[in-house]
């Protein structure tokens, strides 16, 4: 913390946030420092760093493989002993120095951070977002934490494991080089240049950087009687070595269906409704992964989690504030084929393949292909029920019914909650395709 006074020694204060601000159940100190010295609830998956010389340190001190300790007090915690960070201080403060065993997992993977242009939303070489392929934990490794699945539509006696996935972006300024850093794996202090770290020991008055410091910067050679003239360095210490972004997402892991053979690939949608200015620092809608290579017999699990509370006024189709996505097979574009396909709309190819001719989900014209194409395009709005008249509710209106209802009022048609063509329908803000087995060989565009 910037101010090491006694009333700011809790884990709610950090160097970059000394105002005690918390979001949700986060521990600000744990959020801002990695590896953290006390136990946490997080398992480490992967680390990306521009200094791979530090990978051994990250792996060694990960709670995946290393026990952590902390100071606990009585049931009332009258002594606030959690502030003590060493066994000696804990015992002197009448606390109990307590071990929390490691997770019994492999150390996290550690890779060089992929190159991307600054402030361009993580897009790397080739224009695609940098990514990491994470293989989810096996059911047998997490089944002890399973709970009954009470969600709508869940099968009888089904179980799930609730999970929270966290991504955080810790940035260390390249302007800072030096200072006395903490001990590395061998316990010997090392400088920043040789792989040391700026940790909590450099808070407060020990910080090697100061807020907007004044420095002497010479005097005019004809005015030698002057004192040195000062200038101010525009330094915001909260921007040095900080957690720049942190995002968490909740999801569930289910047990694999009996007899399932083949890999399962999640196919998701990233971004939000709006143009590139409105969505920044997020992005406009995009599938992730952009390119997916699979084997025959593998499975796709297409999932969309949207909302009805997107910022008002953001560009997009359908009702204001809705955040919806679907998926249809399209023809290859000239960029992808190297030639213009004049048989498709606008001679560009970025147009849905005819419903009867789709091949992505099965043989063209087959019942399987048509059922899956319909489901992926219309995402189970109103449970797939179509209205029989324009006055009926709880169903999707046909184009003719929409035209008759709104009499040329295009905005009214766009905002109609029964206009399923623009994904306004009930249930459209989330979609789970279930497991879809790939039975066709080829390259498909969507």
XYZ file of C-alpha atoms in Angstrom:
446
model
C 0.000 0.000 0.000
C 1.116 3.593 -0.550
C 0.462 4.519 3.046
C 1.840 1.889 5.432
C 0.042 3.358 8.459
C -1.411 0.865 10.912
C -4.978 1.359 9.672
C -3.969 0.302 6.147
C -2.340 -3.033 6.810
C -5.212 -5.247 5.722
C -5.299 -7.083 2.407
C -7.910 -4.577 1.185
C -5.189 -1.994 0.605
C -2.620 -2.289 -2.167
C -0.111 0.020 -3.778
C -2.341 0.634 -6.783
C -5.552 0.803 -4.773
C -5.140 2.344 -1.329
C -8.804 3.335 -0.980
C -10.095 -0.084 0.150
C -12.218 -0.516 -2.970
C -13.392 -4.103 -3.481
C -15.435 -5.686 -6.240
C -17.504 -8.703 -5.293
C -15.632 -11.088 -3.054
C -12.170 -10.294 -4.360
C -9.148 -9.820 -2.139
C -7.406 -6.752 -3.626
C -3.968 -7.752 -2.336
C -4.252 -11.244 -3.840
C -5.525 -9.710 -7.091
C -2.525 -7.399 -7.453
C 0.307 -9.752 -6.513
C 1.307 -13.043 -8.086
C 2.402 -15.494 -6.849
C 0.486 -14.668 -3.668
C 2.113 -15.596 -0.367
C -1.057 -16.721 1.432
C -3.495 -19.517 0.440
C -6.208 -18.759 -2.105
C -9.092 -20.661 -3.709
C -7.550 -20.438 -7.188
C -5.878 -23.209 -9.166
C -3.310 -21.972 -11.684
C -3.738 -22.967 -15.343
C -1.251 -21.024 -17.458
C 1.012 -17.999 -17.322
C 2.125 -15.854 -20.252
C 5.079 -13.563 -19.681
C 7.558 -11.491 -21.641
C 10.265 -12.751 -19.261
C 10.312 -16.520 -19.407
C 13.357 -16.464 -17.103
C 10.775 -16.060 -14.326
C 8.781 -19.157 -15.244
C 10.633 -21.328 -12.718
C 9.726 -18.860 -9.977
C 6.047 -18.806 -10.963
C 5.841 -22.576 -11.071
C 7.739 -23.097 -7.828
C 5.549 -20.749 -5.792
C 2.225 -21.777 -7.332
C -0.247 -23.220 -4.839
C -0.718 -26.059 -7.319
C 2.499 -27.551 -5.933
C 3.415 -25.521 -2.847
C 1.818 -25.390 0.594
C 0.752 -21.929 1.741
C 0.589 -20.530 5.249
C -1.418 -17.860 6.964
C -2.157 -16.571 10.431
C -5.564 -17.306 11.942
C -7.024 -16.165 15.234
C -9.922 -17.089 17.472
C -13.500 -17.380 16.233
C -14.131 -13.680 16.807
C -10.794 -12.698 15.255
C -10.463 -9.958 17.842
C -6.775 -9.525 17.083
C -7.048 -9.151 13.287
C -4.093 -11.501 13.100
C -4.496 -12.150 9.364
C -2.302 -9.077 8.760
C 0.756 -11.011 9.971
C 2.751 -12.455 7.089
C 5.379 -14.501 8.924
C 5.273 -17.213 11.551
C 7.161 -15.074 14.071
C 4.814 -12.095 13.734
C 1.810 -14.393 13.889
C 2.883 -16.066 17.121
C 3.911 -12.742 18.667
C 0.416 -11.503 17.869
C -1.182 -14.552 19.571
C -2.247 -16.065 16.260
C -1.842 -19.593 14.978
C 0.438 -20.097 11.960
C -1.566 -22.536 9.840
C -0.680 -24.564 6.757
C -2.999 -25.018 3.790
C -1.798 -27.894 1.656
C -1.111 -27.513 -2.035
C -3.745 -28.484 -4.599
C -1.858 -31.590 -5.650
C -1.826 -30.476 -9.285
C 0.867 -30.068 -11.881
C 2.565 -26.670 -11.921
C 0.985 -24.167 -14.307
C 2.182 -23.989 -17.888
C 4.351 -20.958 -18.600
C 4.822 -19.540 -22.085
C 6.252 -16.471 -23.785
C 3.534 -13.848 -24.139
C 2.378 -13.712 -27.740
C 3.151 -10.552 -29.656
C 0.294 -8.162 -30.268
C 0.145 -4.557 -31.299
C -0.364 -2.208 -28.367
C -3.979 -1.196 -27.736
C -5.305 -3.391 -30.531
C -7.420 -5.751 -28.448
C -4.993 -8.651 -28.299
C -4.852 -9.299 -32.041
C -1.604 -11.014 -32.919
C 0.138 -11.866 -36.191
C -2.329 -12.644 -38.951
C -5.056 -10.521 -37.379
C -6.409 -13.202 -35.069
C -6.627 -12.853 -31.306
C -3.904 -14.571 -29.300
C -5.382 -17.595 -27.576
C -4.645 -20.635 -25.441
C -6.212 -24.068 -25.782
C -7.217 -25.234 -22.330
C -8.155 -28.869 -21.751
C -10.815 -28.957 -19.031
C -10.262 -31.068 -15.910
C -11.547 -34.640 -16.093
C -14.725 -35.459 -14.203
C -12.911 -37.959 -11.990
C -10.514 -35.237 -10.804
C -13.284 -32.868 -9.682
C -16.291 -35.123 -8.979
C -15.810 -34.737 -5.216
C -17.003 -31.123 -5.646
C -20.103 -32.009 -7.676
C -23.566 -30.794 -6.714
C -27.044 -31.703 -7.975
C -28.014 -29.914 -11.182
C -31.231 -28.040 -10.332
C -31.255 -25.863 -13.454
C -34.246 -25.893 -15.803
C -34.108 -28.792 -18.225
C -31.555 -30.783 -16.250
C -31.901 -34.562 -16.353
C -32.926 -36.463 -13.235
C -30.041 -37.087 -10.832
C -27.677 -35.033 -13.031
C -24.709 -33.453 -11.341
C -22.460 -30.513 -12.190
C -19.322 -28.893 -10.837
C -19.650 -25.075 -10.688
C -16.436 -23.362 -11.764
C -15.147 -19.803 -11.935
C -12.546 -19.016 -14.568
C -10.391 -15.936 -14.016
C -8.093 -14.040 -16.349
C -5.959 -11.236 -15.025
C -3.484 -9.020 -16.803
C -0.610 -7.952 -14.572
C 1.628 -5.393 -16.250
C 5.048 -4.258 -15.058
C 6.265 -0.989 -16.493
C 9.439 -1.172 -18.545
C 10.430 2.201 -17.053
C 11.413 0.595 -13.765
C 14.705 -1.271 -13.577
C 16.340 -1.740 -10.222
C 15.813 -1.817 -6.505
C 16.111 -4.506 -3.876
C 13.751 -7.303 -4.802
C 12.530 -10.357 -2.987
C 14.304 -13.684 -2.833
C 14.037 -16.031 -5.773
C 13.768 -19.797 -5.599
C 17.141 -20.157 -3.930
C 16.249 -17.530 -1.334
C 18.916 -15.135 -2.550
C 17.732 -11.645 -3.466
C 18.128 -10.822 -7.127
C 17.854 -7.556 -9.024
C 15.007 -6.884 -11.388
C 17.336 -7.306 -14.364
C 18.342 -10.793 -13.252
C 14.822 -12.015 -12.574
C 13.899 -10.501 -9.222
C 10.472 -9.097 -8.410
C 9.108 -5.865 -7.039
C 6.890 -7.148 -4.259
C 5.145 -5.751 -1.169
C 8.496 -5.010 0.502
C 8.829 -2.069 -1.892
C 5.585 -0.393 -0.807
C 5.298 2.979 0.897
C 8.514 4.886 1.568
C 10.531 1.934 0.222
C 9.111 2.363 -3.258
C 11.782 3.016 -5.913
C 9.326 5.287 -7.752
C 7.465 8.285 -6.321
C 4.304 10.078 -7.344
C 5.035 13.052 -9.676
C 8.567 13.601 -8.291
C 10.388 16.931 -8.606
C 13.931 16.618 -9.866
C 16.670 19.224 -10.315
C 17.258 19.843 -13.993
C 20.027 22.372 -14.448
C 20.207 26.140 -14.619
C 20.932 28.657 -17.330
C 24.706 29.036 -17.883
C 24.352 32.839 -17.627
C 22.520 32.618 -14.297
C 24.887 30.614 -12.158
C 23.638 32.289 -8.981
C 20.267 30.494 -9.476
C 19.400 27.335 -7.668
C 18.870 24.318 -9.984
C 15.524 24.580 -11.763
C 13.122 21.727 -11.013
C 10.915 19.791 -13.392
C 8.198 17.279 -12.529
C 8.173 13.771 -13.922
C 4.627 12.738 -14.801
C 4.650 9.454 -12.894
C 1.497 7.772 -11.618
C 2.740 5.102 -9.243
C -0.584 3.275 -9.459
C 0.299 2.488 -13.079
C 3.602 0.790 -12.257
C 3.403 -3.004 -11.943
C -0.362 -3.254 -11.609
C -3.273 -5.505 -12.395
C -4.589 -3.766 -15.463
C -7.595 -5.957 -16.187
C -9.279 -8.798 -14.366
C -12.252 -10.768 -15.619
C -14.035 -13.782 -14.171
C -16.628 -16.052 -15.738
C -18.798 -18.779 -14.228
C -19.469 -22.072 -15.981
C -20.358 -25.673 -15.185
C -18.680 -28.975 -15.958
C -20.851 -32.018 -16.526
C -20.006 -35.688 -16.700
C -19.428 -37.007 -20.216
C -22.312 -38.999 -21.701
C -21.810 -42.762 -21.507
C -20.211 -44.173 -24.639
C -18.982 -40.840 -25.959
C -15.886 -41.216 -28.134
C -14.074 -38.221 -29.591
C -12.822 -34.830 -28.480
C -15.223 -32.038 -27.572
C -14.463 -28.520 -28.787
C -16.196 -25.473 -27.331
C -17.304 -23.036 -30.028
C -18.229 -19.727 -28.443
C -18.991 -16.099 -29.268
C -16.851 -13.276 -27.934
C -17.470 -9.547 -27.998
C -20.649 -7.556 -27.520
C -23.256 -5.586 -29.417
C -22.122 -2.296 -30.929
C -19.650 -0.863 -33.399
C -15.921 -0.937 -32.703
C -15.966 2.406 -30.871
C -18.964 1.484 -28.709
C -17.601 -1.911 -27.735
C -14.026 -0.841 -26.935
C -12.102 -2.196 -25.041
C -14.107 -5.284 -25.959
C -14.704 -6.167 -29.604
C -17.608 -6.596 -31.970
C -19.055 -10.084 -32.263
C -16.664 -12.807 -33.326
C -16.560 -16.576 -33.080
C -13.841 -18.148 -31.001
C -11.907 -20.025 -32.107
C -11.892 -18.404 -35.544
C -10.369 -21.498 -37.124
C -11.193 -24.923 -35.742
C -9.488 -28.078 -37.007
C -11.221 -31.297 -36.016
C -11.184 -34.991 -36.767
C -14.160 -36.946 -38.069
C -16.135 -38.107 -35.044
C -15.159 -35.162 -32.821
C -17.878 -33.026 -31.274
C -18.739 -29.326 -31.302
C -20.426 -27.755 -28.304
C -21.791 -24.405 -29.466
C -22.728 -22.130 -26.578
C -23.883 -18.523 -26.472
C -24.388 -16.423 -23.360
C -25.913 -13.066 -24.227
C -28.047 -10.635 -22.260
C -30.872 -8.088 -22.465
C -28.947 -5.325 -20.694
C -26.383 -4.222 -23.276
C -25.720 -0.440 -23.196
C -28.648 1.452 -24.734
C -27.934 3.051 -28.098
C -25.302 0.569 -29.226
C -25.570 -0.323 -32.904
C -27.025 -3.685 -33.850
C -30.055 -5.530 -35.124
C -33.184 -6.248 -33.127
C -34.404 -4.796 -29.860
C -32.252 -2.225 -28.120
C -29.909 -3.647 -25.483
C -30.316 -7.251 -26.625
C -27.151 -9.282 -27.096
C -27.842 -12.320 -29.295
C -25.929 -14.618 -31.665
C -26.704 -17.546 -33.950
C -24.804 -19.586 -36.512
C -25.397 -20.423 -40.189
C -23.203 -21.977 -42.844
C -22.048 -19.496 -45.495
C -20.364 -19.796 -48.867
C -16.621 -19.280 -49.101
C -15.580 -15.694 -49.837
C -13.127 -14.643 -52.571
C -10.498 -14.036 -49.881
C -10.794 -17.653 -48.801
C -10.955 -19.231 -52.275
C -8.978 -16.801 -54.411
C -11.868 -16.455 -56.861
C -15.295 -14.839 -57.055
C -18.249 -17.175 -56.668
C -20.871 -15.508 -58.894
C -23.507 -18.062 -57.937
C -24.047 -16.463 -54.529
C -25.643 -13.247 -53.409
C -23.713 -10.138 -54.400
C -21.002 -12.292 -55.971
C -19.159 -12.136 -52.643
C -20.104 -15.421 -50.988
C -20.742 -13.958 -47.524
C -24.317 -15.210 -47.652
C -26.055 -18.218 -46.069
C -25.942 -21.465 -47.995
C -29.440 -22.476 -49.078
C -31.209 -24.245 -46.222
C -31.662 -27.445 -48.224
C -28.015 -27.433 -49.362
C -26.137 -27.132 -46.060
C -23.458 -29.761 -45.556
C -21.871 -28.748 -42.267
C -24.088 -30.850 -40.007
C -24.797 -33.823 -42.245
C -25.429 -34.911 -45.819
C -27.082 -32.190 -47.896
C -30.872 -32.407 -47.637
C -30.827 -35.040 -44.897
C -33.139 -34.837 -41.922
C -30.154 -34.533 -39.607
C -28.648 -31.643 -41.554
C -31.929 -29.728 -41.729
C -32.772 -30.184 -38.036
C -29.360 -29.001 -36.905
C -29.249 -26.133 -39.410
C -32.667 -24.948 -38.218
C -31.708 -25.182 -34.537
C -28.397 -23.344 -34.927
C -30.007 -20.554 -36.963
C -33.107 -19.973 -34.837
C -31.603 -20.913 -31.413
C -34.787 -22.343 -29.878
C -36.612 -19.020 -29.532
C -40.027 -19.620 -27.962
C -39.060 -23.315 -27.978
C -39.436 -23.361 -31.753
C -43.149 -22.475 -31.746
C -44.455 -20.375 -34.655
C -47.565 -18.171 -34.361
C -50.724 -19.094 -36.250
C -51.955 -15.499 -36.226
C -50.460 -12.061 -35.675
C -52.360 -11.653 -32.400
C -51.038 -14.836 -30.833
C -48.391 -14.464 -28.121
C -45.628 -16.716 -26.803
C -44.453 -17.640 -30.299
C -42.423 -16.407 -33.295
C -44.299 -14.274 -35.835
C -43.933 -15.068 -39.528
C -42.677 -12.391 -41.923
C -46.205 -11.894 -43.264
C -47.577 -11.495 -39.721
C -44.884 -8.963 -38.855
C -45.629 -6.922 -41.982
C -49.364 -6.954 -41.269
C -48.840 -6.028 -37.624
C -46.523 -3.066 -38.193
C -47.785 -1.707 -41.535
C -44.434 -0.504 -42.843
C -43.086 0.691 -39.473
C -39.626 -0.842 -39.734
C -38.540 0.284 -36.271
C -41.620 -1.290 -34.736
C -40.810 -4.513 -36.544
C -37.185 -4.413 -35.325
C -38.260 -3.886 -31.713
C -41.045 -6.499 -31.709
C -40.194 -9.156 -29.094
C -41.801 -11.776 -31.354
C -39.545 -10.954 -34.314
C -37.388 -14.058 -34.186
C -35.677 -13.165 -37.474
C -33.543 -10.664 -35.540
C -33.322 -13.018 -32.520
C -35.689 -10.974 -30.349
C -37.563 -14.055 -29.184
C -37.802 -15.314 -25.635
C -34.930 -17.632 -24.783
C -32.639 -16.155 -27.424
C -30.249 -14.554 -24.950
C -28.606 -17.898 -24.294
C -28.253 -21.044 -26.341
C -26.748 -24.472 -25.773
C -26.577 -26.689 -28.843
C -25.640 -29.809 -26.931
C -22.963 -32.064 -28.370
C -22.960 -32.222 -32.171
C -20.902 -34.954 -33.788
C -19.039 -34.002 -36.936
C -19.936 -36.569 -39.596
C -18.805 -34.693 -42.704
C -15.273 -34.184 -44.067
C -14.418 -30.808 -45.560
C -13.875 -27.120 -44.950
C -16.945 -25.239 -43.738
C -17.466 -21.488 -43.384
C -19.981 -19.960 -40.993
